[in-house]
XYZ file of N, CA, C and O in Angstrom:
872
model
N 104.758 53.707 122.138
C 105.235 55.192 123.393
C 106.867 54.578 123.423
O 107.369 53.685 123.866
N 107.608 56.056 123.795
C 109.273 55.671 123.271
C 108.957 55.899 125.242
O 108.726 56.561 125.736
N 110.363 55.176 125.528
C 110.331 55.246 127.289
C 110.562 56.190 127.753
O 111.786 57.136 126.834
N 110.390 56.702 128.676
C 111.360 57.942 129.436
C 112.508 57.924 129.695
O 112.988 57.224 129.989
N 113.409 58.733 128.730
C 114.845 59.075 129.261
C 115.041 59.705 130.817
O 114.383 60.196 131.382
N 116.218 58.901 131.185
C 116.683 58.933 132.490
C 118.146 59.735 132.257
O 118.845 59.235 131.980
N 118.375 60.594 133.250
C 119.654 61.506 133.389
C 120.092 61.246 134.870
O 119.362 61.604 135.994
N 121.042 60.561 135.303
C 121.731 60.022 136.774
C 123.211 61.332 136.385
O 123.823 61.499 135.594
N 122.929 62.224 137.426
C 124.056 62.966 137.605
C 124.800 63.263 138.651
O 124.362 63.124 139.460
N 126.010 63.881 138.352
C 126.923 63.735 139.425
C 127.522 62.543 139.954
O 127.963 62.502 141.164
N 127.976 61.966 138.793
C 128.865 60.834 139.227
C 130.154 60.884 138.808
O 131.069 61.489 137.951
N 131.181 60.052 139.790
C 132.598 60.445 140.142
C 133.367 59.731 139.829
O 134.321 59.770 139.776
N 132.670 58.314 139.324
C 133.932 57.123 139.389
C 133.009 56.183 138.451
O 132.001 56.070 138.022
N 133.961 55.244 138.147
C 133.784 54.245 137.114
C 132.582 53.161 137.656
O 131.626 52.804 136.684
N 133.016 52.725 138.896
C 131.785 52.180 139.354
C 130.497 52.487 139.328
O 129.467 51.674 138.916
N 129.977 53.530 139.346
C 128.668 53.992 139.628
C 128.336 54.346 138.303
O 126.987 54.185 138.020
N 129.297 54.751 137.044
C 128.969 55.129 135.743
C 128.582 53.846 135.420
O 127.153 53.396 134.544
N 129.215 52.510 136.056
C 129.032 51.129 135.498
C 127.531 50.879 135.700
O 126.141 50.175 135.300
N 127.229 51.236 137.094
C 125.781 50.912 137.288
C 124.654 51.837 136.959
O 123.844 50.823 136.426
N 125.023 52.451 136.353
C 124.182 53.794 135.642
C 123.725 53.143 134.336
O 122.415 53.128 133.706
N 125.033 52.634 133.406
C 125.142 52.180 132.231
C 124.174 50.616 132.434
O 123.059 50.146 131.653
N 124.267 50.129 133.645
C 123.861 48.842 133.545
C 122.028 48.454 133.587
O 121.089 48.146 133.298
N 121.934 49.770 134.303
C 120.483 50.376 134.906
C 119.849 50.707 133.728
O 118.646 50.662 133.524
N 120.346 51.461 132.745
C 120.252 51.891 131.300
C 119.576 53.595 131.359
O 118.740 53.827 130.457
N 120.578 54.072 132.179
C 120.858 55.802 132.020
C 120.925 56.132 130.535
O 121.706 55.517 130.445
N 119.816 56.960 130.192
C 120.373 57.670 128.857
C 121.144 58.762 128.685
O 121.993 58.967 127.398
N 121.159 59.193 129.921
C 122.351 60.302 129.625
C 122.870 60.066 131.650
O 122.313 60.159 132.332
N 124.022 60.638 131.090
C 125.297 61.118 132.793
C 125.692 61.891 132.567
O 126.195 62.407 131.709
N 125.286 62.644 133.974
C 126.422 64.242 133.767
C 127.176 63.891 134.585
O 127.308 63.548 135.911
N 128.167 64.822 134.636
C 129.463 65.269 135.035
C 129.613 66.522 135.148
O 128.935 67.653 134.667
N 129.619 67.187 136.693
C 129.624 68.380 137.189
C 130.880 68.828 137.277
O 131.654 68.561 138.058
N 130.986 70.200 136.875
C 131.778 70.912 136.765
C 131.414 72.538 137.481
O 131.870 73.426 137.035
N 131.366 72.489 138.680
C 130.898 73.364 139.652
C 131.706 72.839 140.770
O 131.579 72.221 141.728
N 133.402 73.890 141.266
C 134.103 73.449 142.573
C 133.319 73.385 143.675
O 133.691 72.879 144.900
N 132.172 74.262 143.872
C 131.343 74.451 145.238
C 130.685 72.773 145.739
O 129.881 72.679 146.619
N 130.502 72.011 144.587
C 129.291 71.032 144.470
C 130.131 70.023 145.215
O 131.490 69.376 144.756
N 129.807 68.768 145.724
C 130.387 67.537 146.074
C 130.481 66.694 145.167
O 131.065 65.649 145.330
N 129.760 66.801 144.315
C 129.872 65.997 142.948
C 130.695 66.564 142.046
O 130.998 66.151 140.846
N 131.745 67.473 142.012
C 132.319 67.985 141.242
C 133.175 67.214 140.697
O 134.037 66.550 141.560
N 134.101 67.395 139.289
C 134.818 66.463 138.874
C 136.225 67.638 138.308
O 135.620 68.216 137.301
N 137.653 66.998 138.417
C 138.328 67.465 137.405
C 138.283 68.031 136.089
O 137.801 66.294 135.491
N 138.804 68.333 135.192
C 138.695 67.942 133.829
C 139.823 66.690 133.501
O 139.046 66.075 132.235
N 140.876 66.388 134.213
C 141.068 64.814 134.220
C 140.436 63.917 134.217
O 140.581 62.978 133.917
N 139.874 63.733 135.243
C 138.742 62.667 136.090
C 137.696 63.307 135.002
O 137.261 61.777 134.650
N 137.044 64.046 134.400
C 135.903 63.751 133.687
C 136.570 63.364 132.261
O 135.471 62.611 132.073
N 137.733 63.458 131.885
C 137.999 63.133 130.315
C 138.077 61.619 130.671
O 137.462 60.830 129.528
N 138.601 61.098 131.553
C 138.561 59.729 131.934
C 137.580 58.870 131.990
O 137.056 57.754 131.408
N 136.198 59.688 132.880
C 135.281 59.147 132.609
C 134.343 59.173 131.658
O 133.633 57.916 131.323
N 134.269 60.288 130.671
C 134.031 60.409 129.373
C 134.182 59.454 128.312
O 132.997 58.778 127.998
N 135.640 58.990 128.545
C 136.010 57.647 127.693
C 135.433 56.518 127.733
O 135.439 55.551 127.115
N 135.146 56.180 129.724
C 134.762 55.148 130.103
C 133.393 54.434 129.253
O 132.785 53.486 129.275
N 132.629 56.186 129.310
C 130.850 55.671 128.902
C 130.711 56.280 127.905
O 129.850 55.786 127.252
N 131.698 56.742 126.521
C 131.565 57.167 125.330
C 130.598 56.233 124.475
O 131.523 54.954 124.357
N 129.966 56.334 124.181
C 129.219 55.678 122.847
C 128.034 54.934 123.279
O 127.283 53.921 122.799
N 128.403 54.689 125.250
C 127.095 54.023 125.606
C 125.861 54.495 126.174
O 125.007 54.098 126.613
N 126.064 55.861 126.302
C 125.181 56.969 126.922
C 125.356 58.402 126.495
O 126.632 58.328 125.570
N 124.582 59.524 126.694
C 124.619 60.429 125.951
C 125.730 61.145 127.393
O 125.256 60.811 128.415
N 126.588 62.200 126.805
C 127.264 62.838 128.195
C 127.085 64.136 128.457
O 126.721 64.853 127.674
N 126.749 64.502 129.662
C 126.112 65.620 129.473
C 126.771 66.519 130.730
O 127.560 66.002 131.795
N 127.902 67.606 130.602
C 128.360 68.735 131.082
C 127.771 69.363 132.097
O 127.130 70.264 130.986
N 127.676 69.456 132.842
C 127.039 70.441 133.928
C 128.242 71.650 134.672
O 128.925 71.343 135.180
N 127.442 72.846 133.660
C 127.815 74.023 133.782
C 127.729 74.999 134.618
O 125.904 75.401 134.291
N 127.864 76.002 135.316
C 127.233 77.213 136.176
C 128.127 78.134 135.985
O 129.283 78.479 136.414
N 127.625 79.100 134.914
C 128.347 80.420 134.554
C 129.441 80.537 134.489
O 130.511 81.033 134.679
N 130.341 78.987 133.786
C 131.308 78.983 133.277
C 131.827 79.841 132.148
O 131.013 79.829 131.144
N 132.908 80.605 132.346
C 133.526 81.575 131.441
C 133.523 80.301 130.176
O 133.717 79.677 130.069
N 133.124 81.377 128.612
C 133.599 80.891 127.571
C 134.844 79.936 127.575
O 135.293 79.039 126.804
N 136.181 81.111 127.810
C 137.185 80.119 127.829
C 137.270 79.130 128.576
O 138.004 77.864 127.913
N 137.141 78.863 129.946
C 137.159 77.362 130.802
C 136.262 76.687 129.692
O 136.542 75.404 129.948
N 135.207 76.899 129.324
C 134.148 75.869 128.359
C 134.986 75.334 127.382
O 134.680 74.270 126.988
N 135.805 76.270 126.623
C 136.186 75.627 125.553
C 137.355 74.402 125.957
O 137.393 73.552 124.808
N 137.997 74.828 126.929
C 138.702 73.553 127.506
C 138.419 72.387 127.656
O 138.638 71.792 127.396
N 137.146 72.884 128.268
C 136.339 71.515 128.873
C 135.867 70.665 127.881
O 135.786 69.581 127.703
N 135.383 71.471 126.871
C 134.442 70.489 125.683
C 135.952 70.192 124.997
O 135.944 68.899 124.411
N 137.029 70.612 124.585
C 138.011 70.282 123.941
C 138.397 68.913 124.588
O 139.183 67.668 123.728
N 138.851 68.734 126.043
C 138.908 67.551 126.488
C 138.160 66.294 127.102
O 138.200 65.377 127.054
N 136.986 66.976 127.012
C 135.754 65.987 127.916
C 135.279 65.591 126.161
O 134.592 64.219 126.759
N 134.607 66.232 125.246
C 134.016 66.059 124.280
C 132.600 65.623 124.488
O 132.064 64.218 124.540
N 131.927 66.246 125.550
C 130.576 66.375 125.813
C 129.501 66.323 124.872
O 129.776 66.500 123.768
N 128.305 65.577 125.042
C 127.782 65.548 124.089
C 126.181 66.210 124.288
O 125.876 67.123 123.231
N 126.310 66.705 125.311
C 125.005 68.446 125.674
C 126.144 68.655 126.696
O 126.627 67.992 127.700
N 125.598 70.344 126.761
C 126.199 71.248 127.464
C 125.032 71.619 128.750
O 123.934 72.052 128.197
N 124.957 71.330 129.716
C 124.005 71.434 130.672
C 123.984 73.072 131.250
O 125.243 73.001 132.372
N 123.581 73.924 131.090
C 124.063 75.343 132.064
C 123.040 75.503 132.523
O 121.461 75.787 132.850
N 123.595 75.600 134.048
C 122.683 75.115 135.596
C 122.893 76.450 136.366
O 122.647 76.508 137.730
N 123.460 77.604 135.847
C 123.638 79.319 136.328
C 122.626 79.978 136.042
O 121.422 79.637 135.684
N 123.289 81.204 135.858
C 121.955 82.580 135.583
C 122.417 82.802 134.171
O 122.201 83.676 134.202
N 122.768 82.043 133.576
C 123.118 82.200 131.848
C 121.843 82.971 131.519
O 121.014 82.309 131.282
N 122.301 84.201 130.727
C 120.883 84.579 129.839
C 120.803 83.871 128.691
O 121.779 82.901 128.030
N 119.788 84.565 127.910
C 119.525 83.824 126.642
C 120.445 84.016 125.738
O 120.826 83.301 124.685
N 121.231 85.361 125.596
C 122.235 85.312 124.822
C 123.292 84.866 125.048
O 124.462 83.856 123.963
N 124.147 84.271 126.640
C 124.870 83.222 126.601
C 124.098 81.855 125.992
O 125.514 81.171 125.345
N 123.096 81.536 126.163
C 122.658 80.032 125.920
C 122.966 80.277 124.157
O 123.433 79.018 123.861
N 122.881 81.299 123.644
C 122.948 81.212 121.970
C 124.264 81.029 121.358
O 124.402 80.378 120.636
N 125.233 81.602 122.293
C 126.479 81.907 122.020
C 126.935 80.262 122.193
O 127.972 80.134 121.577
N 126.777 79.826 123.316
C 127.262 78.440 123.465
C 127.077 77.117 122.624
O 127.804 76.668 121.964
N 125.465 77.446 122.252
C 125.374 76.535 121.517
C 125.803 76.513 120.055
O 125.986 75.830 119.460
N 125.952 78.072 119.589
C 126.336 78.387 118.385
C 128.265 78.031 118.302
O 128.955 77.286 117.721
N 129.012 78.189 119.440
C 130.394 78.323 119.362
C 130.912 76.735 119.689
O 131.587 76.222 119.153
N 129.880 75.810 120.045
C 130.458 74.441 120.387
C 129.567 73.607 119.559
O 130.033 72.425 119.436
N 128.477 73.740 118.533
C 127.957 72.901 117.654
C 127.402 71.623 119.140
O 127.376 70.723 118.509
N 126.920 72.098 119.848
C 126.087 70.690 120.620
C 124.878 71.147 121.174
O 124.458 72.685 121.235
N 123.975 70.579 121.502
C 122.722 70.489 121.983
C 123.078 71.253 123.463
O 123.902 70.984 124.557
N 122.291 72.089 123.667
C 121.897 73.032 124.960
C 121.173 72.996 125.801
O 119.999 72.865 125.443
N 121.273 72.495 126.976
C 120.384 71.995 127.846
C 119.940 73.372 128.997
O 121.193 73.333 129.868
N 119.090 74.175 129.362
C 119.134 75.002 130.221
C 118.499 75.117 131.661
O 117.062 74.812 131.258
N 119.103 74.623 132.502
C 118.515 74.671 133.734
C 117.772 75.564 134.195
O 118.453 76.808 134.508
N 116.610 75.513 135.046
C 115.834 76.873 135.560
C 115.219 76.189 136.754
O 114.192 75.538 136.924
N 115.501 77.289 137.653
C 114.761 76.982 139.219
C 113.278 77.656 138.930
O 113.070 78.616 138.755
N 112.451 76.806 139.558
C 111.056 76.668 139.791
C 110.549 77.058 141.103
O 110.824 76.106 142.197
N 109.595 77.686 141.613
C 108.861 78.110 142.723
C 107.474 78.222 142.866
O 106.968 78.077 143.339
N 107.312 78.643 141.229
C 106.020 79.664 140.673
C 105.407 79.178 139.617
O 106.680 79.170 138.906
N 104.397 79.603 139.461
C 104.101 79.565 137.602
C 104.795 80.803 137.060
O 104.777 80.364 136.005
N 105.076 81.923 137.549
C 105.833 83.143 136.629
C 107.259 82.033 136.289
O 108.004 82.569 135.005
N 107.785 81.160 137.133
C 108.872 80.558 136.855
C 108.778 80.113 135.432
O 109.982 80.024 134.687
N 107.677 79.388 135.314
C 107.497 78.465 133.839
C 107.637 79.469 133.048
O 108.218 79.407 131.799
N 106.647 80.439 133.032
C 106.475 81.435 131.951
C 107.753 81.965 131.654
O 107.982 82.476 130.140
N 108.755 82.229 132.422
C 109.758 82.596 132.388
C 110.780 82.000 131.246
O 111.793 82.262 130.566
N 110.323 80.733 131.261
C 111.683 79.750 130.286
C 111.316 80.249 128.851
O 111.913 79.698 128.042
N 110.129 80.553 128.586
C 109.973 80.764 127.236
C 110.627 81.388 126.410
O 110.848 81.466 125.263
N 111.041 82.471 127.166
C 112.273 83.534 126.733
C 113.519 82.161 125.714
O 114.071 83.403 125.115
N 113.467 81.492 126.372
C 114.785 80.521 126.050
C 114.414 79.638 124.986
O 115.212 78.847 124.593
N 113.279 79.699 124.456
C 112.741 79.082 123.345
C 113.605 78.477 122.242
O 113.861 77.721 121.838
N 114.131 79.793 121.955
C 114.646 80.059 120.469
C 116.494 79.509 120.394
O 117.063 79.318 119.195
N 116.949 79.486 121.833
C 118.416 79.148 121.434
C 119.239 78.016 122.689
O 120.098 78.006 122.890
N 117.902 77.032 122.860
C 118.237 76.003 123.868
C 117.638 74.859 122.777
O 117.136 75.006 122.431
N 117.875 73.536 123.276
C 117.507 72.507 122.925
C 116.542 71.763 123.804
O 115.695 70.951 123.461
N 116.763 71.645 125.114
C 115.951 71.492 126.336
C 115.969 72.117 126.862
O 117.021 72.420 127.841
N 114.597 72.114 128.406
C 114.908 73.234 129.670
C 114.980 71.831 130.559
O 114.801 70.324 130.287
N 115.270 71.806 131.652
C 115.256 70.900 133.124
C 114.950 71.950 134.156
O 115.643 73.293 134.775
N 113.703 71.851 134.574
C 113.357 72.305 135.557
C 113.865 71.551 137.214
O 113.133 70.638 137.014
N 114.026 72.488 137.842
C 114.450 72.031 139.243
C 114.152 73.085 140.130
O 113.671 74.403 139.818
N 113.936 72.284 141.433
C 113.330 73.389 142.218
C 114.184 74.399 142.475
O 115.549 74.270 142.547
N 114.032 75.773 142.769
C 115.305 76.908 143.381
C 115.247 76.802 144.719
O 115.105 75.804 145.646
N 116.911 76.550 144.921
C 117.749 76.307 145.648
C 117.199 77.060 146.913
O 116.541 78.460 146.908
N 117.535 76.342 148.046
C 117.281 77.404 149.836
C 118.162 78.449 149.883
O 119.368 78.568 149.281
N 117.749 79.426 150.236
C 118.272 80.829 150.191
C 119.712 80.904 150.987
O 120.788 82.160 150.298
N 120.071 80.013 151.820
C 121.606 79.881 152.350
C 122.356 78.936 151.654
O 123.284 78.639 151.901
N 121.788 78.376 150.622
C 122.742 77.528 149.404
C 123.600 78.009 148.208
O 122.823 79.296 147.401
N 124.683 77.743 148.174
C 125.309 78.128 147.286
C 125.464 77.146 146.048
O 126.509 77.417 145.047
N 124.983 76.386 146.305
C 124.873 74.972 144.781
C 123.452 75.233 144.358
O 122.394 75.351 144.894
N 123.461 75.177 143.101
C 121.954 75.935 142.403
C 120.961 74.192 142.002
O 120.041 74.409 142.115
N 121.849 73.300 142.245
C 121.330 71.896 141.883
C 121.637 71.032 143.081
O 122.208 71.048 143.674
N 121.072 70.062 142.942
C 121.232 68.675 143.637
C 120.918 68.962 145.002
O 121.526 68.333 146.012
N 119.597 69.678 145.500
C 119.583 69.621 146.975
C 118.905 69.048 147.244
O 118.739 69.228 148.462
N 118.179 67.998 146.680
C 116.670 67.181 147.169
C 115.790 68.044 147.547
O 115.176 67.216 148.494
N 115.617 69.261 146.940
C 114.216 69.573 146.951
C 113.203 69.540 145.446
O 113.665 69.694 144.601
N 112.026 69.291 146.239
C 111.135 69.181 144.969
C 110.064 70.659 144.772
O 110.021 71.398 145.776
N 109.312 70.810 143.924
C 108.642 71.846 143.675
C 107.354 71.263 143.233
O 106.980 70.198 143.128
N 106.212 72.069 143.138
C 104.960 71.818 142.899
C 104.578 71.241 141.505
O 104.994 71.824 140.487
N 104.770 69.838 141.051
C 104.890 69.260 139.628
C 103.751 70.005 138.979
O 103.203 69.801 137.526
N 102.414 70.059 139.705
C 101.169 70.940 138.812
C 101.696 71.638 138.181
O 100.841 72.147 137.377
N 102.579 72.617 138.280
C 103.188 73.717 137.744
C 103.283 73.412 135.797
O 102.930 74.238 135.056
N 103.701 72.104 136.030
C 104.106 71.726 134.339
C 103.135 71.032 133.619
O 103.052 70.885 132.479
N 101.814 70.951 134.754
C 100.808 69.885 133.792
C 100.082 71.089 133.053
O 99.802 72.033 133.222
N 100.133 69.919 131.396
C 99.313 70.811 130.298
C 100.474 71.862 129.896
O 99.647 73.050 128.800
N 101.083 71.963 130.241
C 102.222 73.278 129.655
C 102.726 73.286 128.459
O 103.324 72.017 128.475
N 102.409 73.947 127.404
C 102.914 73.729 125.880
C 103.981 74.191 125.905
O 103.985 75.312 125.711
N 105.343 74.206 126.232
C 106.808 74.667 125.811
C 107.077 74.433 124.835
O 107.137 73.474 124.052
N 108.162 75.349 124.336
C 108.685 75.352 123.020
C 109.695 74.445 122.489
O 109.888 73.915 121.580
N 110.011 73.408 124.148
C 111.188 72.838 123.665
C 111.038 71.846 124.818
O 110.029 71.918 125.898
N 111.558 70.741 124.760
C 111.470 69.247 125.683
C 111.638 69.595 126.830
O 112.642 70.518 126.810
N 111.639 69.002 127.578
C 112.118 69.344 129.181
C 112.094 67.953 129.950
O 111.852 67.018 129.184
N 113.541 68.227 131.296
C 113.420 67.321 132.108
C 112.852 67.873 133.315
O 113.312 68.940 133.580
N 112.489 66.960 134.141
C 111.802 67.574 135.666
C 113.099 66.781 136.490
O 113.646 65.806 136.525
N 113.114 67.880 137.249
C 114.561 66.834 138.058
C 113.701 68.113 139.644
O 113.087 68.750 139.914
N 114.698 67.585 140.846
C 114.289 68.390 142.155
C 113.728 67.501 143.010
O 112.672 67.211 142.919
N 114.276 66.697 143.916
C 113.450 65.904 144.920
C 112.945 64.741 144.836
O 112.372 63.879 145.031
N 113.526 64.319 143.432
C 113.126 62.998 142.895
C 113.887 61.918 143.370
O 114.922 61.876 143.608
N 113.240 60.582 143.595
C 113.765 59.163 144.056
C 112.945 58.312 144.001
O 111.770 58.186 143.022
N 113.613 57.172 144.025
C 112.298 55.602 143.939
C 111.224 55.830 143.955
O 110.516 55.643 143.500
N 110.907 56.214 145.409
C 109.760 56.246 146.071
C 108.725 57.094 145.189
O 107.470 57.027 145.610
N 109.013 58.180 144.701
C 108.156 59.566 144.210
C 108.178 59.503 142.737
O 107.637 60.733 142.219
N 109.399 58.923 142.140
C 109.244 59.501 140.827
C 107.763 59.231 139.508
O 107.501 59.547 139.071
N 107.616 58.092 140.172
C 106.396 57.475 139.580
C 104.790 58.967 139.651
O 104.075 59.004 138.348
N 105.014 59.078 140.559
C 103.892 60.301 140.886
C 104.128 61.366 140.339
O 103.310 61.938 139.264
N 105.376 61.400 140.133
C 106.100 62.807 139.662
C 105.729 62.965 138.026
O 104.960 64.071 137.423
N 105.784 61.712 137.559
C 105.514 61.594 135.772
C 103.854 61.663 136.145
O 103.781 62.411 134.705
N 103.280 61.312 136.660
C 102.212 61.320 136.586
C 101.511 62.657 136.876
O 100.438 62.951 136.029
N 101.849 63.489 137.956
C 101.370 64.759 137.938
C 102.037 65.755 136.945
O 101.078 66.474 136.830
N 103.066 65.684 136.686
C 103.536 66.436 135.722
C 103.504 66.201 133.972
O 103.294 67.407 133.464
N 103.332 64.991 134.221
C 103.409 64.830 132.314
C 104.677 64.733 132.173
O 104.747 65.043 130.367
N 105.670 65.021 132.991
C 107.527 65.041 132.324
C 107.312 64.124 131.402
O 107.354 62.801 131.235
N 108.318 64.211 130.379
C 108.783 63.373 129.084
C 110.503 62.765 130.081
O 110.653 61.844 128.798
N 110.277 63.297 130.252
C 111.974 62.937 130.649
C 112.228 63.385 132.310
O 111.763 64.511 132.699
N 113.237 62.804 132.855
C 113.844 62.511 134.350
C 115.095 62.650 134.842
O 116.115 62.189 134.114
N 115.394 63.617 135.658
C 116.848 63.984 135.817
C 117.107 63.754 137.612
O 116.226 64.064 138.320
N 118.012 63.211 138.028
C 117.779 62.839 139.118
C 119.494 62.787 139.807
O 120.794 62.284 139.099
N 119.620 63.274 141.077
C 121.205 63.030 141.918
C 121.028 62.585 143.156
O 121.614 62.131 143.228
N 120.725 63.638 143.857
C 120.915 63.551 145.378
C 119.498 62.514 145.837
O 119.907 61.594 146.897
N 119.008 62.025 145.269
C 117.750 60.823 145.043
C 118.435 59.397 144.966
O 117.868 58.482 145.349
N 119.452 59.042 144.066
C 120.537 58.262 144.631
C 121.976 58.102 145.255
O 122.222 57.556 144.598
N 121.419 58.808 146.268
C 122.586 58.993 146.936
C 122.861 58.327 148.512
O 121.821 58.420 149.000
N 123.883 58.030 148.511
C 123.242 57.169 150.168
C 124.090 58.685 151.100
O 123.849 58.137 152.240
N 124.933 59.348 150.760
C 125.426 60.314 151.797
C 125.805 61.449 150.268
O 126.070 61.186 149.129
N 125.746 63.059 150.798
C 125.639 63.970 149.672
C 127.438 63.659 149.031
O 128.622 63.527 149.506
N 126.868 63.602 147.817
C 127.719 63.676 146.721
C 128.120 61.830 146.491
O 129.115 61.654 145.593
N 127.908 60.904 147.594
C 127.807 59.734 147.488
C 127.147 58.623 146.803
O 125.871 58.714 147.001
N 127.348 58.062 145.277
C 126.199 57.569 144.643
C 126.024 56.060 145.100
O 127.350 55.653 145.870
N 124.869 55.827 145.204
C 124.444 54.528 145.480
C 123.899 53.502 144.524
O 123.014 53.623 143.789
N 124.565 52.010 144.015
C 124.505 51.366 142.963
C 122.941 50.994 143.088
O 121.746 50.487 142.179
N 122.442 50.535 144.193
C 121.152 49.912 144.445
C 119.918 50.838 144.349
O 118.901 50.810 143.658
N 120.522 52.451 144.916
C 118.886 53.330 144.582
C 118.998 53.698 143.104
O 117.988 54.161 142.862
N 120.565 53.911 142.068
C 120.252 54.016 141.083
C 119.184 52.846 140.394
O 118.470 53.077 139.284
N 119.771 51.707 140.555
C 118.818 50.736 139.873
C 117.278 50.855 140.410
O 116.308 50.774 139.515
N 117.068 50.854 141.335
C 116.004 51.470 141.985
C 115.023 52.082 141.086
O 113.750 52.237 140.988
N 115.464 53.648 140.755
C 115.319 54.567 140.645
C 114.901 54.356 139.089
O 113.855 54.488 138.549
N 115.872 53.852 138.407
C 115.058 53.148 137.261
C 114.082 52.598 136.855
O 113.071 52.526 135.784
N 114.287 51.295 137.524
C 113.138 50.894 137.778
C 111.671 51.366 137.776
O 110.637 50.934 137.425
N 111.650 52.178 138.945
C 110.198 53.005 139.192
C 110.073 53.724 138.125
O 108.943 53.718 137.806
N 110.929 54.074 137.230
C 110.660 55.109 136.067
C 110.182 54.335 134.739
O 108.957 54.541 134.111
N 110.938 52.748 134.719
C 110.219 52.438 133.829
C 108.839 51.372 134.318
O 108.240 51.196 133.337
N 108.735 51.185 135.169
C 107.350 50.479 135.879
C 106.475 51.789 135.770
O 105.279 51.452 135.103
N 106.726 53.198 135.848
C 105.786 54.224 135.713
C 105.266 54.170 133.983
O 104.273 54.472 133.819
N 105.932 53.854 133.400
C 105.990 53.864 131.951
C 105.152 52.947 131.417
O 104.162 53.185 130.896
N 105.209 51.708 131.926
C 104.679 50.624 131.754
C 103.339 50.824 132.062
O 101.786 50.020 131.181
N 102.658 51.707 133.460
C 101.265 51.923 133.624
C 100.823 52.716 132.380
O 99.627 52.900 132.499
N 101.569 53.635 131.905
C 100.740 54.679 131.176
C 100.237 53.984 129.640
O 100.654 53.039 129.309
């Protein structure tokens, strides 16, 4: 059995990237969304991407980013994967995938079974799903809110593409989340932070250990 891939999202400095690399994260996410406390500029992102290139997969998280802006970002940062975390349509996902010749991961908010069913429409135009909890009604940030959804909604679901589980995960509950959902991969952001937008190397390490420990028990 291959080990469960882990994505650490919203890193903003080399020290935290080094902590994630040392812990063994298969993916590291850079956030390009100004309203997020985890957002980085193109200049910062390019420097951070160069620091980790070849050591992990670089994921660029975009929220309804115009294609012209995405083209500039891709040219400067050269990410491995494009994560679309807004209200992007199937047509937009297909266009991004074709235009930039990179895998597309589409994030979808979940609060009920119908949200999982809605994901099937994206099956032909993306490479991976990311299921996150829907944000609170008063939030203008689509992810990284530390909210979980009912993991049993994913149990035994036969999706057309692989997926990552996100939303409210941390070292204390990720093993349960994997067991209940059967998720093949996980994503974490707020669950490895000491304060909003500030990553904690000890929490990153603990999260990866918890995932690896859960995998060994399977």
